[in-house]
Tab-separated table of C-alpha atoms in Angstrom:
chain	number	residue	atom	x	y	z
S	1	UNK	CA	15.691	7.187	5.935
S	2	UNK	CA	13.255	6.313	8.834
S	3	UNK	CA	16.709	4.293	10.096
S	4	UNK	CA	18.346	7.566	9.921
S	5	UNK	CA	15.680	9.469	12.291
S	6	UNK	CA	16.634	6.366	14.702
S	7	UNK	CA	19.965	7.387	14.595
S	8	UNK	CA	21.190	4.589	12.930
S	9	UNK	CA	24.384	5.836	11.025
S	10	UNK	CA	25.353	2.519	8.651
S	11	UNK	CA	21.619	1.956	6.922
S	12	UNK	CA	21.768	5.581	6.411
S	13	UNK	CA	25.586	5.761	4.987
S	14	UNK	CA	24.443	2.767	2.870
S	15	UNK	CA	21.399	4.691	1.966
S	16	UNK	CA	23.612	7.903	0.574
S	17	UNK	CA	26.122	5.702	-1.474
S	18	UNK	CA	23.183	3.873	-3.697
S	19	UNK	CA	22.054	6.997	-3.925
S	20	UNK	CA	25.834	8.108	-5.016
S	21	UNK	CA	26.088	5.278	-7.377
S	22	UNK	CA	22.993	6.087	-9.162
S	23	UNK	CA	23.018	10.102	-9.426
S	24	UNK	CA	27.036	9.438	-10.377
S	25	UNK	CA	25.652	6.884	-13.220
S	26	UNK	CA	22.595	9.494	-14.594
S	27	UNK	CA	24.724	13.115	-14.434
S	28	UNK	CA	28.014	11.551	-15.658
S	29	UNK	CA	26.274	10.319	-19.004
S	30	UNK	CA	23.909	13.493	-18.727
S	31	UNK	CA	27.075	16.111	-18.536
S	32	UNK	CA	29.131	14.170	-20.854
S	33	UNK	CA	26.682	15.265	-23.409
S	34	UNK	CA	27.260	18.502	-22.336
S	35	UNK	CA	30.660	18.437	-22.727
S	36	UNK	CA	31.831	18.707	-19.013
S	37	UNK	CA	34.254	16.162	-16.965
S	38	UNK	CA	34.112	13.703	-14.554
S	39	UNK	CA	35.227	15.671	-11.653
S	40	UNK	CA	32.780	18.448	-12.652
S	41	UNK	CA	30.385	15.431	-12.381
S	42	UNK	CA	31.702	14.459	-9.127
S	43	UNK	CA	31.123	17.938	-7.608
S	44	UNK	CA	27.147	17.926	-8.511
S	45	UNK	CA	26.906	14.607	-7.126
S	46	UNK	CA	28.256	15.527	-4.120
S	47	UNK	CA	26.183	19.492	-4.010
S	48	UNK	CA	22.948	17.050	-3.932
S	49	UNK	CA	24.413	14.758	-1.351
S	50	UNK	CA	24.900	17.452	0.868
S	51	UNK	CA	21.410	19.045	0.364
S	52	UNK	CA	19.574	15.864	0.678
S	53	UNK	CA	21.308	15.542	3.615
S	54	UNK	CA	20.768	19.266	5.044
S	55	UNK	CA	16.614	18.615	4.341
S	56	UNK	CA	16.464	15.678	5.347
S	57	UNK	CA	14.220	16.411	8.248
S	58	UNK	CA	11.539	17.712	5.289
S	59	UNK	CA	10.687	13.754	4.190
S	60	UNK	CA	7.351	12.775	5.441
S	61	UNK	CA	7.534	8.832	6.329
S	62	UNK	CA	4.256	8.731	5.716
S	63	UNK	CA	4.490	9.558	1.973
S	64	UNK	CA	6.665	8.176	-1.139
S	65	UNK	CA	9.944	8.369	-1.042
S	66	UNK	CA	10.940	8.957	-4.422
S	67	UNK	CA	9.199	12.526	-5.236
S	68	UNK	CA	11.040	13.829	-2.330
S	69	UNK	CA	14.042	12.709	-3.797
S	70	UNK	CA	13.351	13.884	-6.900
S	71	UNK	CA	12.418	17.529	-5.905
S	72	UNK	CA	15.425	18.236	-4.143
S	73	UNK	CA	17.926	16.340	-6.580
S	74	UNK	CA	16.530	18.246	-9.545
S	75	UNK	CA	16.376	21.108	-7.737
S	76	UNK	CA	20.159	21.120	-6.254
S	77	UNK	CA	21.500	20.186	-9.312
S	78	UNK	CA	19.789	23.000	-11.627
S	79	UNK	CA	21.605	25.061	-9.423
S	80	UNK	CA	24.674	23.550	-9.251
S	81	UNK	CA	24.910	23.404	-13.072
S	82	UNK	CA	23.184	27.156	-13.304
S	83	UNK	CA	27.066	27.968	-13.903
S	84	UNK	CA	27.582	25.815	-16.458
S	85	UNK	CA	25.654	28.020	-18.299
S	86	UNK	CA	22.002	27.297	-19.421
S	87	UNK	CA	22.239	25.430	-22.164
S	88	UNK	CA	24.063	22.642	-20.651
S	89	UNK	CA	22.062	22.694	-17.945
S	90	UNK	CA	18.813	22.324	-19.904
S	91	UNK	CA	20.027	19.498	-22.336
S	92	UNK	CA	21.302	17.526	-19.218
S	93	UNK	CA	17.482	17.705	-17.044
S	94	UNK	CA	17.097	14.216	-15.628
S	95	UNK	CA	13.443	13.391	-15.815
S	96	UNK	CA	11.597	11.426	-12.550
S	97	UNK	CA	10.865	8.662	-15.086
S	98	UNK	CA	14.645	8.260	-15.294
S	99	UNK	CA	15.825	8.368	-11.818
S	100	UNK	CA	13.323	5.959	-10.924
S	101	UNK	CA	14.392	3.387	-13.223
S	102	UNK	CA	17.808	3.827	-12.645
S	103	UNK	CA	16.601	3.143	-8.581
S	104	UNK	CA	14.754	-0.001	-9.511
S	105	UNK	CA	17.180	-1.753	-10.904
S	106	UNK	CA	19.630	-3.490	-8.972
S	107	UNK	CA	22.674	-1.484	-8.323
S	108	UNK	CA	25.633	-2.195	-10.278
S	109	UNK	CA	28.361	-0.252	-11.397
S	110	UNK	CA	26.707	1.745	-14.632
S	111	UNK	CA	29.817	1.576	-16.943
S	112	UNK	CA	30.152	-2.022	-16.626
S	113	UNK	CA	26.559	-3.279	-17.261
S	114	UNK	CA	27.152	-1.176	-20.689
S	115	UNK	CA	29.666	-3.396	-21.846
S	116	UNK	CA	27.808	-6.582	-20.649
S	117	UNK	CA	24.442	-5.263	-22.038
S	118	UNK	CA	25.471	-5.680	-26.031
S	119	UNK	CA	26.831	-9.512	-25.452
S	120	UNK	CA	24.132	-10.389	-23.838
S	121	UNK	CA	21.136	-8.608	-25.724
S	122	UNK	CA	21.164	-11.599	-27.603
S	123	UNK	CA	20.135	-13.624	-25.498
S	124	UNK	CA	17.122	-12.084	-24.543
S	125	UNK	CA	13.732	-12.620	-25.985
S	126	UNK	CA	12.923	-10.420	-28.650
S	127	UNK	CA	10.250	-8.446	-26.788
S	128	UNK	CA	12.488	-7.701	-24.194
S	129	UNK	CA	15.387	-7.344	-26.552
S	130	UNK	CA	13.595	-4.713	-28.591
S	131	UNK	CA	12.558	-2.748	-25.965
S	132	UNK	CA	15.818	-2.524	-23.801
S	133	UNK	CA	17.136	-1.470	-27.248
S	134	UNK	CA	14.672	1.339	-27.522
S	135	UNK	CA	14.833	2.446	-24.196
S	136	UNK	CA	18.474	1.921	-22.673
S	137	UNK	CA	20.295	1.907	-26.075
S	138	UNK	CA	18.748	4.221	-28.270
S	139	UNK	CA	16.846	6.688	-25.668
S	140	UNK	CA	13.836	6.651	-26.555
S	141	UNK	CA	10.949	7.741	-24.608
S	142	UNK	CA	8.480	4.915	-23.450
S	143	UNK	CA	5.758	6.492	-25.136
S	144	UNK	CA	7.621	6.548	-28.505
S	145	UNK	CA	9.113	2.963	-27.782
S	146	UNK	CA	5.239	2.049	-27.106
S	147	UNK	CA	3.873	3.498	-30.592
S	148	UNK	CA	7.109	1.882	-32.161
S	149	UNK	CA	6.293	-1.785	-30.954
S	150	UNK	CA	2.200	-0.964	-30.873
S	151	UNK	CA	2.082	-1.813	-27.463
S	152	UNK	CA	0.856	-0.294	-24.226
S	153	UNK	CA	3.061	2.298	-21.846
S	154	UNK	CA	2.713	-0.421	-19.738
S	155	UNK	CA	3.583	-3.296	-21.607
S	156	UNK	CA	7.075	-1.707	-22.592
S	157	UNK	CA	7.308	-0.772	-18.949
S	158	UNK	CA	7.213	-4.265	-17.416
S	159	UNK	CA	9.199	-5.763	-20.128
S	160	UNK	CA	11.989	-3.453	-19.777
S	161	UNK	CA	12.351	-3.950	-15.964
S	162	UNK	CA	11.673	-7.701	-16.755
S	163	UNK	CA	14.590	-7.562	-18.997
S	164	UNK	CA	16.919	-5.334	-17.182
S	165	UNK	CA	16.619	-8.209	-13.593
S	166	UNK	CA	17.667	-10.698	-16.465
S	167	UNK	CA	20.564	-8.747	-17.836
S	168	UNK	CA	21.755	-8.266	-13.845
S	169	UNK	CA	20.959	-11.821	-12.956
S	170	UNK	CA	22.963	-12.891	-16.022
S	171	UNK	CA	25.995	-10.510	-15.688
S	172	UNK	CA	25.895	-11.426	-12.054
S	173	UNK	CA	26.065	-15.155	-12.594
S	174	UNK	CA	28.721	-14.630	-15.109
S	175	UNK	CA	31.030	-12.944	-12.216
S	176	UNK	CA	30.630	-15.806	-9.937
S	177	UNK	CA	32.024	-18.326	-12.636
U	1	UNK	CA	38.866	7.420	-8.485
U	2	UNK	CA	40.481	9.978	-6.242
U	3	UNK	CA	37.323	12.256	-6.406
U	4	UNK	CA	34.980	8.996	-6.000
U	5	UNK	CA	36.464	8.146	-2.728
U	6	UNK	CA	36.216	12.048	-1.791
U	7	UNK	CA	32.486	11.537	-2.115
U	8	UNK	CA	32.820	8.256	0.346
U	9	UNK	CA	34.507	10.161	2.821
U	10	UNK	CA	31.969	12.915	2.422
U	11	UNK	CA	29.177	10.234	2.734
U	12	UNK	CA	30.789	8.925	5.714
U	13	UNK	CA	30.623	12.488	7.461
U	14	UNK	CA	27.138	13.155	6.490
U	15	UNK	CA	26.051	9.614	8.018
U	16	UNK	CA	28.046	10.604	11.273
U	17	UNK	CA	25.130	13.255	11.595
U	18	UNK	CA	22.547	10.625	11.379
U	19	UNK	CA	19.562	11.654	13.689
U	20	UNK	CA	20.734	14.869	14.635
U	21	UNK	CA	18.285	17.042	12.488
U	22	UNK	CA	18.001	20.271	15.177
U	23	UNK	CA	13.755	20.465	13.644
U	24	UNK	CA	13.228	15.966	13.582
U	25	UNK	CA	10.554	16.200	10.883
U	26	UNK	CA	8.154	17.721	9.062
U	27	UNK	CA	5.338	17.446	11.970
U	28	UNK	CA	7.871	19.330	13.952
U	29	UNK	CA	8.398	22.045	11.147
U	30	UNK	CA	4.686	22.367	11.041
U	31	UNK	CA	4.391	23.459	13.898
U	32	UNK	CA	7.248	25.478	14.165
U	33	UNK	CA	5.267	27.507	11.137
U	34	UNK	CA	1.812	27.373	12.671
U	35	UNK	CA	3.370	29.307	16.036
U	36	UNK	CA	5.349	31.692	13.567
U	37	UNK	CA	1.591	32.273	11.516
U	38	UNK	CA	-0.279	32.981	15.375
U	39	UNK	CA	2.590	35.450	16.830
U	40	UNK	CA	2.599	37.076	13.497
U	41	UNK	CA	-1.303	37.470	13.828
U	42	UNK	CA	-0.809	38.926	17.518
U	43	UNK	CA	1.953	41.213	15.927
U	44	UNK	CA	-0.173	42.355	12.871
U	45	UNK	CA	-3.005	43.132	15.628
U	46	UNK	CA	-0.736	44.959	17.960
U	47	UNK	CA	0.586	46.840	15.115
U	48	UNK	CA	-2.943	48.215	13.903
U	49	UNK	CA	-4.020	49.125	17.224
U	50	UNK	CA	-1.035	51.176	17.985
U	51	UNK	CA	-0.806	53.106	14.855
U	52	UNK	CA	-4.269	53.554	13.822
U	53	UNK	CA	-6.342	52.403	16.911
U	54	UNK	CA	-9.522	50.247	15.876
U	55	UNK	CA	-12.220	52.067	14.986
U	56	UNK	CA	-14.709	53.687	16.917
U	57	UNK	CA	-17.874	52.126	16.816
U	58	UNK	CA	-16.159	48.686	16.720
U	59	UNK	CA	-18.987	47.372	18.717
U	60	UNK	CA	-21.992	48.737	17.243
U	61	UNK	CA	-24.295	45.843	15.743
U	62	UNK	CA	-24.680	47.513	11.999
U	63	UNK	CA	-21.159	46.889	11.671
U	64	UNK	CA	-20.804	43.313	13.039
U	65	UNK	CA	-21.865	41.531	10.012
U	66	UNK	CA	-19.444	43.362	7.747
U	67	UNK	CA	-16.660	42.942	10.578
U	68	UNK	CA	-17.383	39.050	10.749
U	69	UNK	CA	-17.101	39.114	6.752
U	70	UNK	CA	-14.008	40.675	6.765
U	71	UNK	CA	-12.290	38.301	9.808
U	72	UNK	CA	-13.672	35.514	8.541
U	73	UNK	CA	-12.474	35.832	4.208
U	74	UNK	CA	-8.942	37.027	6.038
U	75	UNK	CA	-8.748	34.192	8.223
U	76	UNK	CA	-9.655	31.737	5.236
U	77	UNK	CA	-7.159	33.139	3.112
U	78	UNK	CA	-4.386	32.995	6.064
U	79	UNK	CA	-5.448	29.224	6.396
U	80	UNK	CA	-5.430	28.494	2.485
U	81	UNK	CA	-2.270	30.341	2.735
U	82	UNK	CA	-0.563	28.266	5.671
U	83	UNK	CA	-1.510	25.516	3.647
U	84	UNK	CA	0.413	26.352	0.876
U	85	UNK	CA	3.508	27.533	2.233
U	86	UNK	CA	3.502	24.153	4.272
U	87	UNK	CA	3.967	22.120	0.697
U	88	UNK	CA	5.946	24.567	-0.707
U	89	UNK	CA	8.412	24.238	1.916
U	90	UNK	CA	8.057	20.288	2.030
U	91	UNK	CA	9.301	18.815	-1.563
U	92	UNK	CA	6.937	15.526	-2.468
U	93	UNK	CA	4.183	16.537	-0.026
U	94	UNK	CA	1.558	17.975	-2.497
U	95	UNK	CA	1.103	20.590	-5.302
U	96	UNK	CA	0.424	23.613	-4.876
U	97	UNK	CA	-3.168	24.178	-5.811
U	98	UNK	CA	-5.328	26.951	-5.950
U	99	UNK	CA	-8.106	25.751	-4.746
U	100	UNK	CA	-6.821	26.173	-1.205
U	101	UNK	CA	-7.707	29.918	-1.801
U	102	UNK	CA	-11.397	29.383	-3.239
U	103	UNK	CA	-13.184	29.381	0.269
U	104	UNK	CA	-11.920	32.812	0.905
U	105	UNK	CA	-12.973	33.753	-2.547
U	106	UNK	CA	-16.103	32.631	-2.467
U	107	UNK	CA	-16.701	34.389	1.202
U	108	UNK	CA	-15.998	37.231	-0.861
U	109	UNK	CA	-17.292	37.208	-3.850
U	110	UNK	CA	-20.312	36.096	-2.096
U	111	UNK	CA	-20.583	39.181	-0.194
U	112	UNK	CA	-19.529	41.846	-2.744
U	113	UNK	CA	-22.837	40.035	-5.046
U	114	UNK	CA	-25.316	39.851	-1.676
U	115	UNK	CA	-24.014	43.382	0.190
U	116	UNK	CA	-26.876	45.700	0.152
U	117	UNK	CA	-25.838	48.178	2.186
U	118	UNK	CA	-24.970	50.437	-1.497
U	119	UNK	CA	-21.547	51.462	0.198
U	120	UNK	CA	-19.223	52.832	-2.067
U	121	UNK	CA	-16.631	50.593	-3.622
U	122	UNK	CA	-14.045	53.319	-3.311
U	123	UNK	CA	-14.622	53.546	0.655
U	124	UNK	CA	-15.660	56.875	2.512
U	125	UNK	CA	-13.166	59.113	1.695
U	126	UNK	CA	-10.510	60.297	-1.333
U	127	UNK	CA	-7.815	58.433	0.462
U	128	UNK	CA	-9.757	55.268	2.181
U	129	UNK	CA	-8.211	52.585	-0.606
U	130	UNK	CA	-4.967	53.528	-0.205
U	131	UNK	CA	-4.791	54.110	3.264
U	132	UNK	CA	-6.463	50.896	3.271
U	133	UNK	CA	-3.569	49.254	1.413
U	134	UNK	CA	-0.796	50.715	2.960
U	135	UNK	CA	-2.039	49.180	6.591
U	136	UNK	CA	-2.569	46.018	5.256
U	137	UNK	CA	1.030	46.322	3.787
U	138	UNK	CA	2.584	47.962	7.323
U	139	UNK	CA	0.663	45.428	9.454
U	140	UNK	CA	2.402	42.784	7.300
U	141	UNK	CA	5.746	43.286	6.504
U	142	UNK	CA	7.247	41.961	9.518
U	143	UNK	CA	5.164	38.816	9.962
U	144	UNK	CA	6.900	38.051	6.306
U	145	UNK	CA	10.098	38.446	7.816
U	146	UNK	CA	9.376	36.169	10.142
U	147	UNK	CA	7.432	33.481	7.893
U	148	UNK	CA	10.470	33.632	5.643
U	149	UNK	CA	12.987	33.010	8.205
U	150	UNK	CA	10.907	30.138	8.994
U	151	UNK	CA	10.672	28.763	5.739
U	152	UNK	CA	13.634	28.630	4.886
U	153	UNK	CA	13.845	25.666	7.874
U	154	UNK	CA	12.259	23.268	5.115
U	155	UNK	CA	13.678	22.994	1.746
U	156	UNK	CA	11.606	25.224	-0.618
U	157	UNK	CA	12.372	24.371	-4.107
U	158	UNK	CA	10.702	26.542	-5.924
U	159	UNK	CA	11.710	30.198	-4.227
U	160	UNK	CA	10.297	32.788	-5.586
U	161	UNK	CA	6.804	30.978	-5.652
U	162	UNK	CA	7.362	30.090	-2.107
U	163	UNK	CA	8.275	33.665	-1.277
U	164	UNK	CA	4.637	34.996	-2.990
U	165	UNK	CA	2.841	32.354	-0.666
U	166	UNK	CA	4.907	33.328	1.988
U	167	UNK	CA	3.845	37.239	1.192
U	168	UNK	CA	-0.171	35.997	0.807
U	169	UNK	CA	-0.176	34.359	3.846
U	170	UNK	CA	1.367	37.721	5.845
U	171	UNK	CA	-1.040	39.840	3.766
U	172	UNK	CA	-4.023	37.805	4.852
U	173	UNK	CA	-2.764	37.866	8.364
U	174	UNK	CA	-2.230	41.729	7.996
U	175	UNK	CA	-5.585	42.403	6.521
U	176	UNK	CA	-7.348	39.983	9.557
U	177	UNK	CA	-5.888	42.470	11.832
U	178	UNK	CA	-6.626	45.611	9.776
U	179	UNK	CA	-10.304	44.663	9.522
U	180	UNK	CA	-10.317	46.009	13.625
U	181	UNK	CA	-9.672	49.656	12.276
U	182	UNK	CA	-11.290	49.186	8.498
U	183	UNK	CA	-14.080	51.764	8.796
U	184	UNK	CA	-15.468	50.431	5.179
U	185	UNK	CA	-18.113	48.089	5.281
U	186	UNK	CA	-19.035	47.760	1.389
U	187	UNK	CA	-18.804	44.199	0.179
U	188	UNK	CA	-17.493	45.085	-3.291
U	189	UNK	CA	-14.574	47.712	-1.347
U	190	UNK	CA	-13.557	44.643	1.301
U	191	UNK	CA	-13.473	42.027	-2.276
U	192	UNK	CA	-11.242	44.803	-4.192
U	193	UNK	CA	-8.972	46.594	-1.666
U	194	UNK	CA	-8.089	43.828	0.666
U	195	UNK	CA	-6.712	41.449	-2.296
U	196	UNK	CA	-5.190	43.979	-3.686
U	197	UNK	CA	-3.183	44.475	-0.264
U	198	UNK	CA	-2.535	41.193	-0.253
U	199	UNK	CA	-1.138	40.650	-3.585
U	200	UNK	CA	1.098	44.006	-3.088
U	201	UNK	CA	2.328	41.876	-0.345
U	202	UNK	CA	2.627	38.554	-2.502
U	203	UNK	CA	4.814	40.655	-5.229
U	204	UNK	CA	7.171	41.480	-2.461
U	205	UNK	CA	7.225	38.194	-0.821
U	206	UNK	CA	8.260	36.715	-4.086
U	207	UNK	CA	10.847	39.464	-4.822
U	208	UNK	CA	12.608	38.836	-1.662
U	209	UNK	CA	12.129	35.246	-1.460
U	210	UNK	CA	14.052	34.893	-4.703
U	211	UNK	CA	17.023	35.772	-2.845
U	212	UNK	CA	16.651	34.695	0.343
U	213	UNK	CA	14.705	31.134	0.442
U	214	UNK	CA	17.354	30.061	-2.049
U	215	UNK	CA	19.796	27.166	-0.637
């Protein structure tokens, strides 16, 4: 972003399509619950695009980067979905938790790392295994997966990221064989 | 995907525009709003003087403590106020707390309790509260034209909220400037009537705001 100010087009186009691949990963599982398509999907992604774009001049360098991010994705795409009609709207609220994660993990396409995740969830420790499964499979909250496992917030926190950097370094390594 | 690559294209415009942002950043839009807040201050002053006239002992000492009171809550108020509407408009740069209006209250409150001058609380005359309202109200509507035009150069996410801050700040501006041609010194009438002004104007900011700040 503080490339963009600069001027500098590509780090900022590079900047906008993680973001793309991310938001498109998070609203296309989030709207497929509520029962709407992927070019329906495609259109929100793009609505918060453009208004992330139009404010960007309202991000303070100085401060984090994701609650800016947050703010305006949430709100663009509460109104984008407004006419899909309330209910879907509600059931498909991303939380900050959510995007965050998604943002921290290295970027790869979302539908594929599904497939990968099952084969190689056996591999994994069973910390790690158990929480991913709580978490990423199941959907649990981390405070529920916490009480589950009678761990900390925190604990199930770092394992999950710890385990997520070994799924991607795994499914990774497989594509280079 | 067809519509996937539609999005790349889109992306590809959007990064064309890269450093072209017409107000750079939010230093930039700050003070874009603090110049909007001071000529709406000189307009809510002109206003009063030419349709009511300040009062006409304006100078005369017994007054000057309850005229300083009066400035000085307003002025806190407008400044908690500014405040505010600054985060609002800026997403990730701070809640929006109340305590940025407790110094004015306190001013206040403080000198509705220590005010022992015994004047009424319902002003000098039948009409003085809402006379007193409706100037705060006149002296203020345009300066919340103008503060909402210049919000919506930030991204306000929440609108309506951002439309009553929007509507405090002008009523706190509006009620500095009335305090020239208040002729009602009681402590208790300033901590009632004023406020009230200024929420009348906060209900209307948010009303329009709704509508307007949306994007």
């Amino acid at each position: 972003m503080r490339a963009e100010r600069r001027g500098d087009a590509v780090a900022y186009e590079r900047l906008l399509k993680e973001i793309a691949v991310v938001l498109r990963g998070l609203i296309r599982s989030r709207l497929a619950r509520a029962g709407l398509n992927l070019e329906e999907a495609e259109d929100v992604v793009q609505e918060i695009l453009i208004g992330l774009h139009s404010k960007r001049h309202t991000w303070d360098d100085t401060r984090p980067f994701m609650p800016w991010l947050y703010t305006i994705t949430r709100y663009k795409f509460i109104d984008t979905t407004r006419s899909l009609g309330r209910e879907a709207a509600r059931r498909a609220n991303i939380t900050m938790e959510e995007m965050a994660e998604m943002f921290e993990a290295p970027t790869e396409d979302p539908d594929r790392t599904l497939l990968d995740i099952d084969r190689h969830l056996a591999d994994l420790p069973p910390g790690q295994r158990q929480v991913v499964r709580a978490l990423g499979v199941e959907g649990a909250t981390v405070r529920a997966t916490a009480e589950q496992l009678q761990t900390s917030e925190g604990s199930v926190r770092v394992l999950y990221h710890r385990a997520l950097r070994r799924l991607m370094a795994k499914s990774q390594g497989s594509d280079n064989r | 995907m067809p519509s996937t690559q539609h999005t790349d294209n889109l992306i590809g415009g959007l990064a064309r525009q890269a450093g072209s942002s017409l107000v750079a950043d939010p230093r930039a839009f700050k003070t874009v709003l603090i110049v909007a807040t001071l000529c709406s201050l000189g307009i809510s002053v002109a206003l009063v003087l030419a349709l009511i006239g300040s009062r006409p002992d304006f100078a005369a000492a017994e007054h000057r403590a309850a005229l300083v009171y009066k400035i000085v809550s307003m002025l806190m108020l407008s400044l908690g106020g500014l405040f505010l509407a600054s985060r609002a408009a800026l997403p990730g740069s701070g809640r929006l707390t109340l305590a940025a209006l407790v110094p004015a209250v306190i001013v206040l409150g403080f000198r509705a309790v220590t005010d022992r001058s015994g004047l009424s609380a319902l002003g000098g005359s039948a009409s003085s509260t809402y006379g007193c309202v409706l100037i705060i109200v006149g002296a203020s509507f345009l300066p919340l034209v103008i503060l909402l035009r210049v919000l919506r150069i930030g991204a306000p996410t929440r609108p309506a909220l951002t439309g009553a801050i929007a509507g405090l700040l002008a009523g706190a501006l509006g009620a500095t400037a009335y305090a020239i041609a208040c002729r009602n010194d009681g402590g208790l009438y300033v901590a009632i009537w004023y406020p009230v002004g200024v929420l009348v104007m906060a209900a209307l900011g948010a009303a329009i705001g709704r509508r307007v700040l949306a994007w």
